[in-house]
PDB file of C-alpha atoms and ligand atoms in Angstrom:
ATOM      1  CA  MET M   1      25.247  46.526 -24.726  1.00  0.00           C
ATOM      2  CA  ARG M   2      22.306  47.433 -26.930  1.00  0.00           C
ATOM      3  CA  PHE M   3      18.633  47.101 -25.976  1.00  0.00           C
ATOM      4  CA  ASP M   4      15.903  47.458 -28.604  1.00  0.00           C
ATOM      5  CA  VAL M   5      12.314  47.580 -27.323  1.00  0.00           C
ATOM      6  CA  LEU M   6       9.297  47.030 -29.567  1.00  0.00           C
ATOM      7  CA  THR M   7       6.457  48.953 -27.936  1.00  0.00           C
ATOM      8  CA  ILE M   8       3.459  51.125 -28.816  1.00  0.00           C
ATOM      9  CA  PHE M   9       4.438  53.279 -25.788  1.00  0.00           C
ATOM     10  CA  PRO M  10       8.065  54.291 -26.486  1.00  0.00           C
ATOM     11  CA  ASP M  11       7.920  57.354 -24.205  1.00  0.00           C
ATOM     12  CA  MET M  12       6.963  55.126 -21.270  1.00  0.00           C
ATOM     13  CA  VAL M  13      10.119  53.058 -21.854  1.00  0.00           C
ATOM     14  CA  ARG M  14      12.466  55.984 -22.506  1.00  0.00           C
ATOM     15  CA  SER M  15      11.327  58.035 -19.482  1.00  0.00           C
ATOM     16  CA  ALA M  16      11.660  55.073 -17.118  1.00  0.00           C
ATOM     17  CA  LEU M  17      15.294  54.615 -18.164  1.00  0.00           C
ATOM     18  CA  ARG M  18      16.386  58.221 -17.630  1.00  0.00           C
ATOM     19  CA  GLU M  19      17.011  57.908 -13.887  1.00  0.00           C
ATOM     20  CA  GLY M  20      19.429  55.993 -11.698  1.00  0.00           C
ATOM     21  CA  VAL M  21      22.360  53.773 -12.554  1.00  0.00           C
ATOM     22  CA  VAL M  22      20.802  52.641 -15.835  1.00  0.00           C
ATOM     23  CA  GLY M  23      20.065  56.253 -16.841  1.00  0.00           C
ATOM     24  CA  ARG M  24      23.704  57.125 -16.186  1.00  0.00           C
ATOM     25  CA  ALA M  25      24.918  54.149 -18.230  1.00  0.00           C
ATOM     26  CA  VAL M  26      22.684  55.226 -21.144  1.00  0.00           C
ATOM     27  CA  GLN M  27      23.947  58.815 -20.864  1.00  0.00           C
ATOM     28  CA  GLN M  28      27.560  57.619 -20.851  1.00  0.00           C
ATOM     29  CA  GLY M  29      26.923  55.410 -23.873  1.00  0.00           C
ATOM     30  CA  ARG M  30      27.740  52.175 -22.024  1.00  0.00           C
ATOM     31  CA  ILE M  31      24.183  51.103 -22.790  1.00  0.00           C
ATOM     32  CA  GLU M  32      22.345  51.824 -26.036  1.00  0.00           C
ATOM     33  CA  LEU M  33      18.553  51.985 -25.977  1.00  0.00           C
ATOM     34  CA  HIS M  34      16.335  52.125 -29.064  1.00  0.00           C
ATOM     35  CA  CYS M  35      12.539  51.934 -29.189  1.00  0.00           C
ATOM     36  CA  TRP M  36      10.637  50.727 -32.237  1.00  0.00           C
ATOM     37  CA  ASN M  37       6.904  51.437 -32.487  1.00  0.00           C
ATOM     38  CA  PRO M  38       4.969  48.845 -34.519  1.00  0.00           C
ATOM     39  CA  ARG M  39       2.609  51.681 -35.531  1.00  0.00           C
ATOM     40  CA  ASP M  40       5.461  53.054 -37.673  1.00  0.00           C
ATOM     41  CA  PHE M  41       5.440  49.775 -39.592  1.00  0.00           C
ATOM     42  CA  THR M  42       1.743  49.721 -40.525  1.00  0.00           C
ATOM     43  CA  GLN M  43       0.397  50.207 -44.036  1.00  0.00           C
ATOM     44  CA  ASP M  44      -3.066  51.584 -43.314  1.00  0.00           C
ATOM     45  CA  ARG M  45      -4.247  55.126 -42.661  1.00  0.00           C
ATOM     46  CA  HIS M  46      -5.282  54.285 -39.098  1.00  0.00           C
ATOM     47  CA  ARG M  47      -1.896  52.721 -38.295  1.00  0.00           C
ATOM     48  CA  THR M  48      -3.693  49.618 -37.027  1.00  0.00           C
ATOM     49  CA  VAL M  49      -1.633  47.345 -34.760  1.00  0.00           C
ATOM     50  CA  ASP M  50      -4.401  45.222 -33.256  1.00  0.00           C
ATOM     51  CA  ASP M  51      -7.472  43.341 -34.405  1.00  0.00           C
ATOM     52  CA  ARG M  52     -10.259  41.118 -33.102  1.00  0.00           C
ATOM     53  CA  PRO M  53      -9.357  37.535 -32.206  1.00  0.00           C
ATOM     54  CA  PHE M  54     -10.320  34.670 -34.522  1.00  0.00           C
ATOM     55  CA  GLY M  55     -12.541  32.319 -32.538  1.00  0.00           C
ATOM     56  CA  GLY M  56     -14.110  35.260 -30.694  1.00  0.00           C
ATOM     57  CA  GLY M  57     -13.561  36.180 -27.042  1.00  0.00           C
ATOM     58  CA  PRO M  58     -12.822  39.431 -25.227  1.00  0.00           C
ATOM     59  CA  GLY M  59     -10.175  41.992 -26.103  1.00  0.00           C
ATOM     60  CA  MET M  60      -7.868  42.424 -29.063  1.00  0.00           C
ATOM     61  CA  VAL M  61      -4.769  40.674 -30.418  1.00  0.00           C
ATOM     62  CA  MET M  62      -1.648  42.436 -31.744  1.00  0.00           C
ATOM     63  CA  LYS M  63      -1.317  41.925 -35.493  1.00  0.00           C
ATOM     64  CA  ALA M  64       1.741  39.955 -36.667  1.00  0.00           C
ATOM     65  CA  GLU M  65       2.816  42.011 -39.713  1.00  0.00           C
ATOM     66  CA  PRO M  66       3.682  45.335 -38.013  1.00  0.00           C
ATOM     67  CA  LEU M  67       5.628  43.407 -35.350  1.00  0.00           C
ATOM     68  CA  MET M  68       7.445  41.331 -37.967  1.00  0.00           C
ATOM     69  CA  ALA M  69       8.479  44.459 -39.884  1.00  0.00           C
ATOM     70  CA  ALA M  70       9.612  46.182 -36.671  1.00  0.00           C
ATOM     71  CA  VAL M  71      11.660  43.154 -35.558  1.00  0.00           C
ATOM     72  CA  ALA M  72      13.334  42.987 -38.985  1.00  0.00           C
ATOM     73  CA  ALA M  73      14.401  46.635 -38.597  1.00  0.00           C
ATOM     74  CA  ALA M  74      15.647  46.015 -35.063  1.00  0.00           C
ATOM     75  CA  ARG M  75      17.582  42.876 -36.078  1.00  0.00           C
ATOM     76  CA  GLN M  76      19.291  44.861 -38.857  1.00  0.00           C
ATOM     77  CA  ALA M  77      20.301  47.531 -36.323  1.00  0.00           C
ATOM     78  CA  SER M  78      21.416  45.014 -33.688  1.00  0.00           C
ATOM     79  CA  PRO M  79      23.113  42.015 -35.331  1.00  0.00           C
ATOM     80  CA  GLY M  80      23.290  38.888 -33.189  1.00  0.00           C
ATOM     81  CA  ALA M  81      20.716  40.166 -30.704  1.00  0.00           C
ATOM     82  CA  ARG M  82      18.452  37.679 -28.891  1.00  0.00           C
ATOM     83  CA  VAL M  83      14.760  38.347 -29.617  1.00  0.00           C
ATOM     84  CA  ILE M  84      12.827  37.992 -26.367  1.00  0.00           C
ATOM     85  CA  TYR M  85       9.051  38.131 -25.929  1.00  0.00           C
ATOM     86  CA  LEU M  86       7.852  39.055 -22.422  1.00  0.00           C
ATOM     87  CA  SER M  87       4.669  37.230 -21.452  1.00  0.00           C
ATOM     88  CA  PRO M  88       3.089  35.222 -18.612  1.00  0.00           C
ATOM     89  CA  GLN M  89       3.557  32.173 -20.849  1.00  0.00           C
ATOM     90  CA  GLY M  90       7.329  32.509 -20.735  1.00  0.00           C
ATOM     91  CA  ARG M  91       9.932  30.835 -18.533  1.00  0.00           C
ATOM     92  CA  VAL M  92      10.167  32.678 -15.206  1.00  0.00           C
ATOM     93  CA  LEU M  93      13.289  34.844 -14.998  1.00  0.00           C
ATOM     94  CA  ASP M  94      15.934  34.325 -12.319  1.00  0.00           C
ATOM     95  CA  GLN M  95      19.371  35.815 -11.643  1.00  0.00           C
ATOM     96  CA  ALA M  96      21.165  33.031 -13.544  1.00  0.00           C
ATOM     97  CA  ALA M  97      19.100  33.749 -16.668  1.00  0.00           C
ATOM     98  CA  VAL M  98      19.784  37.489 -16.247  1.00  0.00           C
ATOM     99  CA  ALA M  99      23.535  36.808 -16.012  1.00  0.00           C
ATOM    100  CA  ASP M 100      23.361  34.727 -19.210  1.00  0.00           C
ATOM    101  CA  MET M 101      21.493  37.519 -21.020  1.00  0.00           C
ATOM    102  CA  ALA M 102      24.180  40.014 -19.993  1.00  0.00           C
ATOM    103  CA  GLN M 103      26.583  38.075 -22.230  1.00  0.00           C
ATOM    104  CA  ALA M 104      24.556  38.766 -25.392  1.00  0.00           C
ATOM    105  CA  PRO M 105      25.667  41.473 -27.854  1.00  0.00           C
ATOM    106  CA  GLY M 106      22.107  42.829 -27.711  1.00  0.00           C
ATOM    107  CA  LEU M 107      18.563  42.093 -26.651  1.00  0.00           C
ATOM    108  CA  ILE M 108      15.460  42.866 -28.732  1.00  0.00           C
ATOM    109  CA  LEU M 109      12.536  42.946 -26.290  1.00  0.00           C
ATOM    110  CA  ILE M 110       8.941  42.616 -27.505  1.00  0.00           C
ATOM    111  CA  ALA M 111       6.449  44.350 -25.237  1.00  0.00           C
ATOM    112  CA  GLY M 112       2.987  42.996 -26.007  1.00  0.00           C
ATOM    113  CA  ARG M 113      -0.250  44.787 -25.206  1.00  0.00           C
ATOM    114  CA  TYR M 114      -3.897  43.781 -25.345  1.00  0.00           C
ATOM    115  CA  GLU M 115      -4.530  40.025 -24.922  1.00  0.00           C
ATOM    116  CA  GLY M 116      -1.206  39.179 -26.544  1.00  0.00           C
ATOM    117  CA  VAL M 117       0.229  38.820 -30.040  1.00  0.00           C
ATOM    118  CA  ASP M 118      -0.604  36.652 -33.053  1.00  0.00           C
ATOM    119  CA  GLU M 119       1.112  33.292 -32.443  1.00  0.00           C
ATOM    120  CA  ARG M 120       2.546  33.305 -35.962  1.00  0.00           C
ATOM    121  CA  PHE M 121       4.731  36.281 -34.999  1.00  0.00           C
ATOM    122  CA  ILE M 122       6.111  34.310 -32.037  1.00  0.00           C
ATOM    123  CA  ASN M 123       6.785  31.236 -34.211  1.00  0.00           C
ATOM    124  CA  ALA M 124       8.439  33.283 -36.991  1.00  0.00           C
ATOM    125  CA  CYS M 125      10.441  35.920 -35.092  1.00  0.00           C
ATOM    126  CA  VAL M 126      10.848  35.224 -31.367  1.00  0.00           C
ATOM    127  CA  ASP M 127      13.893  33.349 -30.032  1.00  0.00           C
ATOM    128  CA  GLU M 128      12.798  33.099 -26.361  1.00  0.00           C
ATOM    129  CA  GLU M 129       9.692  33.765 -24.305  1.00  0.00           C
ATOM    130  CA  TRP M 130      10.333  34.989 -20.718  1.00  0.00           C
ATOM    131  CA  SER M 131       8.124  36.014 -17.791  1.00  0.00           C
ATOM    132  CA  ILE M 132       9.083  38.208 -14.821  1.00  0.00           C
ATOM    133  CA  GLY M 133       6.666  36.289 -12.574  1.00  0.00           C
ATOM    134  CA  ASP M 134       3.316  34.589 -12.416  1.00  0.00           C
ATOM    135  CA  TYR M 135       1.009  37.567 -12.761  1.00  0.00           C
ATOM    136  CA  VAL M 136      -0.606  39.445 -15.647  1.00  0.00           C
ATOM    137  CA  LEU M 137       0.164  43.110 -16.389  1.00  0.00           C
ATOM    138  CA  SER M 138      -1.488  45.443 -18.887  1.00  0.00           C
ATOM    139  CA  GLY M 139       1.574  45.318 -21.109  1.00  0.00           C
ATOM    140  CA  GLY M 140       5.057  43.930 -21.568  1.00  0.00           C
ATOM    141  CA  GLU M 141       6.771  47.318 -21.109  1.00  0.00           C
ATOM    142  CA  LEU M 142       7.298  46.987 -17.340  1.00  0.00           C
ATOM    143  CA  PRO M 143       8.669  43.430 -17.732  1.00  0.00           C
ATOM    144  CA  ALA M 144      11.017  44.736 -20.454  1.00  0.00           C
ATOM    145  CA  LEU M 145      12.182  47.522 -18.111  1.00  0.00           C
ATOM    146  CA  VAL M 146      12.727  45.027 -15.294  1.00  0.00           C
ATOM    147  CA  LEU M 147      14.863  42.903 -17.592  1.00  0.00           C
ATOM    148  CA  ILE M 148      16.868  45.908 -18.848  1.00  0.00           C
ATOM    149  CA  ASP M 149      17.531  47.018 -15.257  1.00  0.00           C
ATOM    150  CA  ALA M 150      18.536  43.569 -14.022  1.00  0.00           C
ATOM    151  CA  VAL M 151      20.865  42.933 -17.002  1.00  0.00           C
ATOM    152  CA  SER M 152      22.341  46.454 -16.994  1.00  0.00           C
ATOM    153  CA  ARG M 153      23.383  46.157 -13.334  1.00  0.00           C
ATOM    154  CA  LEU M 154      25.636  43.270 -14.320  1.00  0.00           C
ATOM    155  CA  LEU M 155      27.426  45.151 -17.108  1.00  0.00           C
ATOM    156  CA  PRO M 156      30.910  46.406 -16.185  1.00  0.00           C
ATOM    157  CA  GLY M 157      30.878  50.031 -15.102  1.00  0.00           C
ATOM    158  CA  THR M 158      27.156  50.319 -14.444  1.00  0.00           C
ATOM    159  CA  LEU M 159      27.419  49.967 -10.690  1.00  0.00           C
ATOM    160  CA  GLY M 160      29.981  51.800  -8.633  1.00  0.00           C
ATOM    161  CA  HIS M 161      31.878  49.502  -6.249  1.00  0.00           C
ATOM    162  CA  ASP M 162      29.642  50.633  -3.375  1.00  0.00           C
ATOM    163  CA  GLU M 163      26.410  49.505  -5.045  1.00  0.00           C
ATOM    164  CA  SER M 164      27.212  45.960  -6.080  1.00  0.00           C
ATOM    165  CA  ALA M 165      26.718  44.325  -2.687  1.00  0.00           C
ATOM    166  CA  ALA M 166      23.042  43.508  -3.169  1.00  0.00           C
ATOM    167  CA  GLN M 167      23.595  41.471  -6.290  1.00  0.00           C
ATOM    168  CA  ASP M 168      26.520  39.558  -4.800  1.00  0.00           C
ATOM    169  CA  SER M 169      24.420  37.539  -2.406  1.00  0.00           C
ATOM    170  CA  PHE M 170      21.597  36.886  -4.848  1.00  0.00           C
ATOM    171  CA  SER M 171      24.127  35.966  -7.500  1.00  0.00           C
ATOM    172  CA  ALA M 172      25.438  33.488  -4.966  1.00  0.00           C
ATOM    173  CA  GLY M 173      21.883  32.088  -4.838  1.00  0.00           C
ATOM    174  CA  LEU M 174      21.177  33.488  -1.384  1.00  0.00           C
ATOM    175  CA  LEU M 175      19.007  36.252   0.037  1.00  0.00           C
ATOM    176  CA  ASP M 176      20.727  39.426   1.230  1.00  0.00           C
ATOM    177  CA  TYR M 177      21.970  39.985   4.782  1.00  0.00           C
ATOM    178  CA  PRO M 178      20.346  42.769   6.882  1.00  0.00           C
ATOM    179  CA  HIS M 179      21.656  46.336   6.432  1.00  0.00           C
ATOM    180  CA  TYR M 180      22.045  49.114   9.027  1.00  0.00           C
ATOM    181  CA  THR M 181      23.154  52.723   9.041  1.00  0.00           C
ATOM    182  CA  ARG M 182      23.085  55.640  11.542  1.00  0.00           C
ATOM    183  CA  PRO M 183      21.781  56.104  14.213  1.00  0.00           C
ATOM    184  CA  GLU M 184      23.342  53.267  16.208  1.00  0.00           C
ATOM    185  CA  GLU M 185      20.208  53.021  18.375  1.00  0.00           C
ATOM    186  CA  LEU M 186      16.691  53.553  17.057  1.00  0.00           C
ATOM    187  CA  GLN M 187      13.510  52.992  19.062  1.00  0.00           C
ATOM    188  CA  ARG M 188      15.496  50.865  21.513  1.00  0.00           C
ATOM    189  CA  GLN M 189      16.865  48.694  18.681  1.00  0.00           C
ATOM    190  CA  ARG M 190      20.646  48.642  18.498  1.00  0.00           C
ATOM    191  CA  VAL M 191      22.837  47.830  15.494  1.00  0.00           C
ATOM    192  CA  PRO M 192      24.378  44.327  15.930  1.00  0.00           C
ATOM    193  CA  ALA M 193      27.647  44.839  17.823  1.00  0.00           C
ATOM    194  CA  VAL M 194      29.651  42.787  15.320  1.00  0.00           C
ATOM    195  CA  LEU M 195      29.087  45.520  12.701  1.00  0.00           C
ATOM    196  CA  MET M 196      30.694  48.106  15.016  1.00  0.00           C
ATOM    197  CA  SER M 197      33.702  45.899  15.741  1.00  0.00           C
ATOM    198  CA  GLY M 198      35.837  46.884  12.759  1.00  0.00           C
ATOM    199  CA  ASP M 199      36.778  43.212  12.464  1.00  0.00           C
ATOM    200  CA  HIS M 200      36.151  42.720   8.739  1.00  0.00           C
ATOM    201  CA  ALA M 201      36.636  38.965   8.747  1.00  0.00           C
ATOM    202  CA  ARG M 202      34.151  38.622  11.596  1.00  0.00           C
ATOM    203  CA  ILE M 203      31.705  40.967   9.827  1.00  0.00           C
ATOM    204  CA  ALA M 204      31.964  38.998   6.565  1.00  0.00           C
ATOM    205  CA  ARG M 205      31.341  35.762   8.496  1.00  0.00           C
ATOM    206  CA  TRP M 206      28.298  37.279  10.250  1.00  0.00           C
ATOM    207  CA  ARG M 207      26.882  38.537   6.935  1.00  0.00           C
ATOM    208  CA  LYS M 208      27.342  35.153   5.258  1.00  0.00           C
ATOM    209  CA  LYS M 209      25.624  33.463   8.221  1.00  0.00           C
ATOM    210  CA  GLU M 210      22.711  35.931   8.025  1.00  0.00           C
ATOM    211  CA  ALA M 211      22.356  35.425   4.275  1.00  0.00           C
ATOM    212  CA  LEU M 212      22.290  31.634   4.731  1.00  0.00           C
ATOM    213  CA  GLY M 213      19.942  31.799   7.723  1.00  0.00           C
ATOM    214  CA  ARG M 214      17.472  34.173   6.099  1.00  0.00           C
ATOM    215  CA  THR M 215      17.450  32.062   2.949  1.00  0.00           C
ATOM    216  CA  TRP M 216      16.741  28.985   5.053  1.00  0.00           C
ATOM    217  CA  GLU M 217      13.888  30.770   6.890  1.00  0.00           C
ATOM    218  CA  ARG M 218      12.277  32.562   3.952  1.00  0.00           C
ATOM    219  CA  ARG M 219      13.209  30.747   0.759  1.00  0.00           C
ATOM    220  CA  PRO M 220      14.161  27.108   1.504  1.00  0.00           C
ATOM    221  CA  ASP M 221      13.509  26.411  -2.192  1.00  0.00           C
ATOM    222  CA  LEU M 222      16.581  28.516  -3.074  1.00  0.00           C
ATOM    223  CA  LEU M 223      18.674  26.575  -0.578  1.00  0.00           C
ATOM    224  CA  ALA M 224      17.483  23.251  -1.991  1.00  0.00           C
ATOM    225  CA  ARG M 225      18.912  24.288  -5.390  1.00  0.00           C
ATOM    226  CA  ARG M 226      22.342  24.972  -3.970  1.00  0.00           C
ATOM    227  CA  ASP M 227      25.047  22.746  -2.470  1.00  0.00           C
ATOM    228  CA  LEU M 228      26.486  24.231   0.726  1.00  0.00           C
ATOM    229  CA  THR M 229      30.236  24.284   1.294  1.00  0.00           C
ATOM    230  CA  PRO M 230      31.327  22.779   4.644  1.00  0.00           C
ATOM    231  CA  GLU M 231      31.870  26.335   5.952  1.00  0.00           C
ATOM    232  CA  GLU M 232      28.375  27.386   4.856  1.00  0.00           C
ATOM    233  CA  ALA M 233      26.843  24.292   6.459  1.00  0.00           C
ATOM    234  CA  THR M 234      28.573  25.191   9.742  1.00  0.00           C
ATOM    235  CA  LEU M 235      27.349  28.786   9.568  1.00  0.00           C
ATOM    236  CA  LEU M 236      23.778  27.686   8.862  1.00  0.00           C
ATOM    237  CA  ALA M 237      23.892  25.178  11.762  1.00  0.00           C
ATOM    238  CA  GLU M 238      25.088  27.995  14.053  1.00  0.00           C
ATOM    239  CA  TYR M 239      22.280  30.271  12.812  1.00  0.00           C
ATOM    240  CA  ARG M 240      19.647  27.577  13.404  1.00  0.00           C
ATOM    241  CA  GLN M 241      20.930  26.913  16.920  1.00  0.00           C
ATOM    242  CA  GLU M 242      20.664  30.632  17.738  1.00  0.00           C
ATOM    243  CA  TRP M 243      17.262  30.718  16.056  1.00  0.00           C
ATOM    244  CA  GLU M 244      15.928  27.777  18.032  1.00  0.00           C
ATOM    245  CA  ALA M 245      17.558  28.979  21.279  1.00  0.00           C
TER     246      ALA M 245
HETATM  247  N1  4G3 G   1       4.639  38.146 -16.119  1.00  0.00           N
HETATM  248  C1  4G3 G   1       5.102  38.829 -17.203  1.00  0.00           C
HETATM  249  O1  4G3 G   1       6.293  38.828 -17.499  1.00  0.00           O
HETATM  250  C2  4G3 G   1       4.101  39.582 -18.056  1.00  0.00           C
HETATM  251  C3  4G3 G   1       4.409  39.923 -19.370  1.00  0.00           C
HETATM  252  C4  4G3 G   1       3.454  40.628 -20.133  1.00  0.00           C
HETATM  253  C5  4G3 G   1       2.244  40.954 -19.538  1.00  0.00           C
HETATM  254  N2  4G3 G   1       1.276  41.630 -20.186  1.00  0.00           N
HETATM  255  C6  4G3 G   1       1.242  41.725 -21.626  1.00  0.00           C
HETATM  256  C7  4G3 G   1       0.915  40.392 -22.190  1.00  0.00           C
HETATM  257  C8  4G3 G   1       1.666  39.915 -23.226  1.00  0.00           C
HETATM  258  C9  4G3 G   1       1.376  38.669 -23.747  1.00  0.00           C
HETATM  259  C10 4G3 G   1       0.355  37.892 -23.258  1.00  0.00           C
HETATM  260  C11 4G3 G   1      -0.379  38.365 -22.197  1.00  0.00           C
HETATM  261  O2  4G3 G   1      -1.352  37.612 -21.679  1.00  0.00           O
HETATM  262  C12 4G3 G   1      -0.097  39.629 -21.661  1.00  0.00           C
HETATM  263  N3  4G3 G   1       1.985  40.626 -18.255  1.00  0.00           N
HETATM  264  C13 4G3 G   1       2.889  39.945 -17.521  1.00  0.00           C
END
């Protein structure tokens, strides 16, 4: 899969994607990453990419023309890609949306800076506006990196078999179960005995019950979105009985 990022800080994007599972996928060519700097698409000596806002007010706005020229170059290099603008005004991302994006041939991600971009660029060039959460950052680069990481994890071959557990539960719309490793006892806290039993069916059942129970305790909104199978309903009832005991 190909990711194209429009940013005035390309080194920030490239360096953040050198490490970890995504870095490995880029190195092995399973993921392509290209950065386009709107400054390279300016016509003036000062390579101006921002200007003062019409109507007054604080800060600067990113000019439309350099972005439009950069997106045209990116679209040519990545046919069929979805053009996504990261901003607090976008639809808030969730795992289902990430899974849908992983099906695209490519994503062209626009990382805005300053107070945002000229609306005419969004109307003319952007397919979708997405937000990684209800908070404002100094730029769209970190949201773009979050999106690249979340999508890349879902691409075949990015995660080894021993890393995919975390996404399984969230992909199932539930929070993750608790994890433990050595030592077996730590500050008088022992690892739950079921995990030492070697009974894989019993362990899987315990983990499913924990995922359901923790979702019920911490994120009932996620549970409301999801029908429970009869087995899941039983597990959650068991968890709640133990919880209220
Ligand atoms: N929640 C997010 O996904 C997010 C995205 C970008 C961003 N900053 C750049 C920016 C871009 C556009 C308008 C704007 O007001 C700020 N901050 C947060």
